[in-house]
């Protein structure tokens, strides 16, 4: 164990054990059972002290972890009621990310849905005028038709000016809406930082708990069994899909897999 | 053609709805998970189901299994549009009787291809 205090404890205990072992052999060989029993009791007491010490460290570690995460909880109730903590705060932050991305997606789609018909109308009108214009160039146009074309070109230029202004405004607003990436990015970075802290605190606690287990002789192999992953349980977008064998890397892979199944 | 779009994220429902509209399908309805979708499917004469996999309540794979177990819905074409990309999951969906599988993020082109393919096969 890396903890110097604990290493000192171990050394002390080993020294006591060595000293006691020799004495114990002496006493037993001389049939001094009462004295031998005293020595065994002394050893047990030293071992108990060692356990109490380690449990104390574990408790302090837990306490520090709780303080570090600003957990404000009422531990007198069962289960303890958590009033406030960095984890709770992180949940709120992630909810904020969810809300913000939702709002940005909705607004962007609103703008696109508002812009699409403008672009479509301008395009249709341009095609219609182009056909008329061709007629004019081929001199297939009556004076009346020319008058009509003359005024529709006027109208079209007006529409074009207004339409492109509107399109530009929608496009600018779509750009602005992408600001969610910055805001959510900052929040996500904070949450990632917190998760890293939680991990190192947990590793620290495991280390201390490991000392308790070592001293008390409690094995923990059973607890360390990894939870088996359910092959078809939904897990959302796959992270590091390119490094995993059990995950397809895109639609082409899906199509290959399905066609191999006879699709 | 009456289409039901099932996804817990309204953004994704809207994207699929828009893509379907571009493809000429305007009669679309929405549900946010399997347990709200199932009574809609049983009650209304839907021609096509587009569903996500990962949803609270009833997941898409369970919805697919319910659909295939329902005599009235057994031959309803089902397209899965999901971020779930594990091989085992795709095989599971195929065995449960899915008609097409699109992984997110996807393009309008891919969605159109899969839908065309499904109806080509259904109509033959």
Coordinates of C-alpha atoms in Angstrom, one line a residue:
Chain A
X1 CA 0.0 0.0 0.0
X2 CA 1.2 3.4 -0.9
X3 CA 0.1 5.1 2.3
X4 CA 3.1 5.8 4.6
X5 CA 1.0 5.8 7.8
X6 CA -0.4 2.4 6.9
X7 CA 3.1 1.1 6.0
X8 CA 4.3 2.2 9.4
X9 CA 1.4 0.4 11.0
X10 CA 2.3 -2.8 9.1
X11 CA 5.9 -2.5 10.1
X12 CA 5.0 -2.0 13.8
X13 CA 2.6 -5.0 13.6
X14 CA 5.2 -7.2 11.9
X15 CA 7.8 -6.3 14.6
X16 CA 5.4 -7.1 17.3
X17 CA 4.5 -10.4 15.7
X18 CA 8.1 -11.4 15.3
X19 CA 8.9 -10.6 18.9
X20 CA 5.7 -12.3 20.2
X21 CA 6.3 -15.4 18.1
X22 CA 9.7 -16.1 19.8
X23 CA 8.2 -15.5 23.2
X24 CA 5.2 -17.6 22.4
X25 CA 7.4 -20.6 21.3
X26 CA 9.3 -20.2 24.6
X27 CA 6.2 -20.1 26.7
X28 CA 4.6 -23.0 24.9
X29 CA 7.7 -25.1 25.2
X30 CA 7.9 -24.4 28.9
X31 CA 4.1 -25.2 29.3
X32 CA 3.4 -21.6 30.5
X33 CA -0.1 -21.5 28.9
X34 CA -1.4 -18.5 30.8
X35 CA 1.5 -16.4 29.6
X36 CA 1.1 -17.7 26.1
X37 CA -2.5 -16.8 26.2
X38 CA -1.6 -13.2 27.3
X39 CA 0.7 -12.9 24.3
X40 CA -2.0 -14.1 21.9
X41 CA -4.4 -11.5 23.4
X42 CA -1.8 -8.8 22.9
X43 CA -1.4 -9.8 19.3
X44 CA -5.2 -9.7 18.8
X45 CA -5.5 -6.3 20.3
X46 CA -2.7 -5.0 18.0
X47 CA -4.6 -6.5 15.1
X48 CA -7.9 -4.9 16.2
X49 CA -6.2 -1.5 16.6
X50 CA -4.9 -1.9 13.0
X51 CA -8.4 -2.6 11.8
X52 CA -9.9 0.3 13.7
X53 CA -7.2 2.5 12.2
X54 CA -8.0 1.4 8.7
X55 CA -11.7 1.8 9.2
X56 CA -11.0 5.2 10.6
X57 CA -9.1 6.1 7.4
X58 CA -11.9 4.8 5.2
X59 CA -14.5 6.9 7.1
X60 CA -12.3 10.0 6.8
X61 CA -11.8 9.3 3.1
X62 CA -15.6 9.0 2.6
X63 CA -16.1 12.2 4.6
X64 CA -13.5 14.0 2.5
X65 CA -15.2 12.8 -0.7
X66 CA -18.5 14.0 0.5
X67 CA -17.1 17.4 1.5
X68 CA -15.3 17.7 -1.9
X69 CA -18.5 17.2 -3.8
X70 CA -20.3 19.7 -1.6
X71 CA -22.9 17.1 -0.7
X72 CA -25.6 18.8 1.5
X73 CA -27.6 15.8 2.7
X74 CA -29.7 14.9 5.7
X75 CA -28.1 11.6 6.7
X76 CA -30.6 11.1 9.6
X77 CA -33.3 10.0 7.2
X78 CA -33.2 6.7 5.5
X79 CA -32.5 6.8 2.6
X80 CA -30.6 10.1 3.2
X81 CA -32.2 13.1 1.6
X82 CA -29.8 14.9 -0.7
X83 CA -30.6 18.6 -0.7
X84 CA -27.7 19.7 -2.8
X85 CA -24.5 18.3 -4.3
X86 CA -22.2 18.6 -7.3
X87 CA -23.7 15.5 -8.7
X88 CA -27.2 17.0 -8.4
X89 CA -25.8 20.2 -9.9
X90 CA -24.3 18.1 -12.7
X91 CA -27.7 16.6 -13.4
X92 CA -29.2 20.0 -13.6
X93 CA -26.4 21.1 -16.0
X94 CA -27.0 18.1 -18.3
X95 CA -30.7 18.8 -18.3
X96 CA -29.8 22.4 -19.4
X97 CA -27.7 20.9 -22.3
X98 CA -30.7 18.8 -23.3
X99 CA -33.0 21.8 -23.2
X100 CA -30.6 24.0 -25.1
X101 CA -29.9 21.5 -27.9
X102 CA -33.7 20.8 -28.2
X103 CA -34.4 24.6 -28.5
X104 CA -31.6 25.1 -31.0
X105 CA -32.8 22.2 -33.1
X106 CA -36.4 23.4 -33.1
X107 CA -35.4 27.0 -33.9
X108 CA -33.1 25.9 -36.7
X109 CA -35.8 23.8 -38.2
X110 CA -38.3 26.6 -37.8
X111 CA -36.0 28.9 -39.8
X112 CA -35.4 26.3 -42.5
X113 CA -39.1 25.6 -42.8
X114 CA -39.8 29.3 -43.1
X115 CA -37.0 29.8 -45.7
X116 CA -37.7 26.8 -47.9
X117 CA -40.9 28.1 -49.5
X118 CA -39.4 31.6 -50.2
X119 CA -36.5 30.0 -52.1
X120 CA -38.9 27.6 -53.9
X121 CA -41.2 30.5 -55.0
X122 CA -38.3 32.6 -56.3
X123 CA -37.0 29.6 -58.2
X124 CA -40.4 28.8 -59.8
X125 CA -40.9 32.5 -60.8
X126 CA -37.4 32.7 -62.2
X127 CA -38.0 29.5 -64.4
X128 CA -41.3 31.0 -65.6
X129 CA -39.7 34.3 -66.5
X130 CA -36.8 32.5 -68.3
X131 CA -39.3 30.8 -70.5
X132 CA -41.0 34.1 -71.3
X133 CA -37.6 35.7 -71.9
X134 CA -36.7 33.0 -74.4
X135 CA -39.9 33.7 -76.2
X136 CA -39.0 37.3 -76.4
X137 CA -35.6 36.5 -77.7
X138 CA -37.1 34.3 -80.4
X139 CA -39.4 37.2 -81.2
X140 CA -42.4 35.0 -80.5
X141 CA -44.1 37.6 -78.3
X142 CA -47.0 39.8 -79.0
X143 CA -47.1 43.4 -77.8
X144 CA -49.6 42.5 -75.1
X145 CA -47.5 39.6 -73.8
X146 CA -44.4 41.9 -73.8
X147 CA -46.3 44.4 -71.6
X148 CA -47.2 41.6 -69.2
X149 CA -43.6 40.4 -69.1
X150 CA -42.4 43.9 -68.6
X151 CA -44.5 44.3 -65.4
X152 CA -43.8 40.8 -64.1
X153 CA -40.1 41.5 -64.3
X154 CA -40.7 44.5 -62.2
X155 CA -42.6 42.4 -59.7
X156 CA -40.0 39.7 -59.7
X157 CA -37.2 42.1 -59.0
X158 CA -39.1 43.4 -56.0
X159 CA -39.9 39.8 -54.8
X160 CA -36.2 38.9 -55.4
X161 CA -35.0 41.8 -53.2
X162 CA -37.5 41.1 -50.4
X163 CA -37.1 37.3 -50.7
X164 CA -33.3 37.3 -50.5
X165 CA -33.3 39.8 -47.6
X166 CA -35.6 37.4 -45.7
X167 CA -33.5 34.4 -46.7
X168 CA -30.4 36.1 -45.5
X169 CA -32.0 37.0 -42.2
X170 CA -33.1 33.3 -41.7
X171 CA -29.6 32.1 -42.6
X172 CA -28.0 34.6 -40.1
X173 CA -30.4 33.4 -37.4
X174 CA -29.5 29.8 -38.1
X175 CA -25.8 30.7 -37.7
X176 CA -26.5 32.5 -34.4
X177 CA -28.5 29.5 -33.2
X178 CA -25.4 27.4 -33.4
X179 CA -24.1 29.3 -30.3
X180 CA -25.7 26.4 -28.3
X181 CA -22.5 24.5 -29.1
X182 CA -20.4 26.9 -27.1
X183 CA -22.8 27.1 -24.2
X184 CA -23.4 23.3 -24.0
X185 CA -19.7 22.7 -24.6
X186 CA -18.7 24.7 -21.5
X187 CA -21.3 22.9 -19.4
X188 CA -20.2 19.5 -20.6
X189 CA -16.6 20.2 -19.9
X190 CA -17.5 21.0 -16.3
X191 CA -19.4 17.8 -16.0
X192 CA -16.5 15.8 -17.5
X193 CA -14.3 17.5 -14.9
X194 CA -16.6 16.4 -12.1
X195 CA -16.8 12.8 -13.3
X196 CA -13.0 12.7 -13.4
X197 CA -12.9 13.9 -9.8
X198 CA -15.5 11.4 -8.7
X199 CA -13.4 8.7 -10.3
X200 CA -10.3 9.6 -8.5
X201 CA -12.1 9.9 -5.2
X202 CA -13.6 6.5 -5.8
X203 CA -10.2 5.0 -6.6
X204 CA -8.9 6.6 -3.4
X205 CA -11.7 5.1 -1.4
X206 CA -11.2 1.7 -3.0
X207 CA -7.5 1.9 -2.0
X208 CA -8.4 2.6 1.6
X209 CA -11.1 -0.1 1.6
X210 CA -8.5 -2.5 0.2
X211 CA -6.4 -1.9 3.3
X212 CA -9.3 -2.7 5.5
X213 CA -9.9 -5.9 3.6
X214 CA -6.3 -6.9 3.7
X215 CA -6.1 -6.4 7.5
X216 CA -9.4 -8.1 8.2
X217 CA -8.8 -10.9 5.7
X218 CA -12.1 -10.2 3.9
X219 CA -11.8 -11.4 0.3
X220 CA -13.5 -9.2 -2.3
X221 CA -13.2 -11.3 -5.4
X222 CA -17.0 -11.9 -5.5
X223 CA -17.8 -8.2 -5.5
X224 CA -15.4 -7.4 -8.3
X225 CA -17.3 -9.5 -10.9
X226 CA -18.0 -7.2 -13.8
X227 CA -21.6 -6.7 -14.7
X228 CA -22.1 -8.6 -17.9
X229 CA -23.2 -6.4 -20.8
X230 CA -26.5 -7.3 -22.3
X231 CA -25.9 -7.9 -26.0
X232 CA -29.1 -6.3 -27.2
X233 CA -29.7 -3.7 -24.5
X234 CA -30.2 -0.2 -25.9
X235 CA -27.2 2.0 -25.2
X236 CA -27.5 5.0 -27.5
X237 CA -24.9 6.2 -29.9
X238 CA -21.8 4.0 -29.8
X239 CA -18.6 5.7 -28.6
X240 CA -15.3 4.7 -30.4
X241 CA -17.3 2.6 -32.9
X242 CA -14.2 2.4 -35.0
X243 CA -12.3 0.6 -32.2
X244 CA -15.1 -1.9 -31.4
X245 CA -15.6 -5.2 -33.1
X246 CA -19.2 -5.6 -31.9
X247 CA -20.4 -2.4 -33.4
X248 CA -21.0 -1.5 -37.1
X249 CA -19.2 1.5 -38.4
X250 CA -21.9 2.9 -40.6
X251 CA -24.9 2.2 -42.9
X252 CA -22.8 0.3 -45.4
X253 CA -21.9 -2.2 -42.6
X254 CA -25.5 -2.5 -41.6
X255 CA -26.5 -3.2 -45.2
X256 CA -23.7 -5.8 -45.5
X257 CA -24.8 -7.5 -42.3
X258 CA -28.4 -7.6 -43.3
X259 CA -27.7 -8.9 -46.8
X260 CA -25.6 -11.7 -45.2
X261 CA -28.8 -12.5 -43.2
X262 CA -30.7 -12.8 -46.5
X263 CA -32.2 -9.3 -46.6
Chain B
X1 CA -50.2 6.3 -47.1
X2 CA -50.5 6.7 -43.4
X3 CA -47.2 6.6 -41.5
X4 CA -46.4 6.5 -37.8
X5 CA -43.1 7.9 -36.6
X6 CA -42.0 6.7 -33.1
X7 CA -39.1 8.5 -31.4
X8 CA -38.7 9.9 -27.9
X9 CA -36.9 13.0 -29.3
X10 CA -39.3 15.5 -30.9
X11 CA -36.4 16.8 -33.0
X12 CA -35.8 13.5 -34.6
X13 CA -39.5 13.0 -35.2
X14 CA -39.6 16.3 -37.0
X15 CA -36.5 15.6 -39.1
X16 CA -38.0 12.3 -40.2
X17 CA -41.4 14.0 -40.8
X18 CA -39.7 16.6 -43.0
X19 CA -37.7 14.0 -45.0
X20 CA -40.9 12.0 -45.5
X21 CA -42.7 15.1 -46.7
X22 CA -40.0 15.7 -49.2
X23 CA -40.5 12.1 -50.4
X24 CA -44.2 12.9 -50.9
X25 CA -45.5 11.3 -47.7
X26 CA -47.7 13.9 -46.0
X27 CA -49.9 11.7 -43.8
X28 CA -47.6 11.3 -40.9
X29 CA -48.4 10.8 -37.2
X30 CA -46.1 10.7 -34.2
X31 CA -45.7 8.8 -30.9
X32 CA -42.9 9.2 -28.3
X33 CA -42.5 5.5 -27.3
X34 CA -43.7 2.0 -28.0
X35 CA -46.5 2.0 -25.4
X36 CA -48.2 5.1 -26.9
X37 CA -47.5 3.8 -30.4
X38 CA -49.0 0.4 -30.0
X39 CA -52.6 1.5 -29.3
X40 CA -52.4 4.0 -32.2
X41 CA -51.2 1.2 -34.5
X42 CA -54.0 -1.1 -33.3
X43 CA -56.6 1.6 -33.6
X44 CA -55.7 3.3 -36.8
X45 CA -55.0 1.8 -40.3
X46 CA -51.3 2.6 -40.6
X47 CA -49.4 1.5 -43.7
X48 CA -45.9 2.0 -42.4
X49 CA -44.1 2.3 -39.1
X50 CA -40.8 4.1 -38.6
X51 CA -39.4 3.6 -35.1
X52 CA -36.4 4.4 -32.9
X53 CA -34.9 1.6 -30.7
X54 CA -33.9 3.3 -27.5
X55 CA -36.9 4.9 -25.8
X56 CA -38.2 5.1 -22.3
X57 CA -41.3 3.0 -21.6
X58 CA -41.5 0.4 -24.4
X59 CA -38.4 0.3 -26.7
X60 CA -38.6 0.0 -30.4
X61 CA -37.5 -3.7 -30.5
X62 CA -40.3 -4.6 -28.0
X63 CA -42.7 -2.6 -30.2
X64 CA -41.6 -4.5 -33.2
X65 CA -42.1 -7.8 -31.4
X66 CA -45.6 -6.7 -30.3
X67 CA -46.4 -5.7 -33.8
X68 CA -45.3 -9.1 -35.2
X69 CA -47.3 -10.9 -32.5
X70 CA -50.5 -9.0 -33.4
X71 CA -52.5 -10.7 -36.1
X72 CA -53.8 -7.4 -37.5
X73 CA -50.3 -5.8 -37.6
X74 CA -48.2 -8.9 -38.5
X75 CA -47.4 -7.7 -42.0
X76 CA -47.0 -4.0 -41.3
X77 CA -43.7 -2.8 -42.9
X78 CA -41.4 -1.5 -40.1
X79 CA -38.3 0.6 -40.6
X80 CA -35.9 1.0 -37.6
X81 CA -34.1 4.3 -37.5
X82 CA -31.7 4.2 -34.5
X83 CA -28.3 5.0 -33.1
X84 CA -28.1 1.4 -31.8
X85 CA -25.3 0.0 -33.9
X86 CA -24.2 -3.3 -32.3
X87 CA -24.1 -6.3 -34.7
X88 CA -26.1 -8.4 -32.2
X89 CA -28.8 -5.7 -32.1
X90 CA -29.1 -5.6 -35.9
X91 CA -29.4 -9.4 -36.0
X92 CA -32.0 -9.3 -33.2
X93 CA -34.1 -6.8 -35.1
X94 CA -33.8 -8.8 -38.3
X95 CA -34.9 -11.9 -36.5
X96 CA -37.8 -10.0 -34.9
X97 CA -39.0 -9.2 -38.4
X98 CA -37.8 -5.7 -39.2
X99 CA -38.0 -4.6 -42.9
X100 CA -35.2 -2.1 -42.9
X101 CA -32.5 -0.8 -40.5
X102 CA -31.0 2.7 -40.7
X103 CA -28.3 3.9 -38.3
X104 CA -28.2 7.5 -37.1
X105 CA -26.9 9.8 -38.2
X106 CA -28.4 9.2 -41.6
X107 CA -28.9 11.1 -44.9
X108 CA -32.1 11.8 -46.8
X109 CA -30.7 9.6 -49.5
X110 CA -30.3 6.6 -47.3
X111 CA -33.8 7.0 -45.8
X112 CA -35.3 7.2 -49.3
X113 CA -33.3 4.2 -50.5
X114 CA -34.5 2.0 -47.6
X115 CA -38.1 3.2 -47.9
X116 CA -38.2 2.5 -51.6
X117 CA -36.7 -0.9 -51.1
X118 CA -39.2 -1.8 -48.5
X119 CA -42.2 -0.9 -50.7
X120 CA -40.6 -2.5 -53.7
X121 CA -40.5 -5.7 -51.8
X122 CA -43.9 -5.3 -50.1
X123 CA -45.6 -4.6 -53.5
X124 CA -44.0 -7.6 -55.2

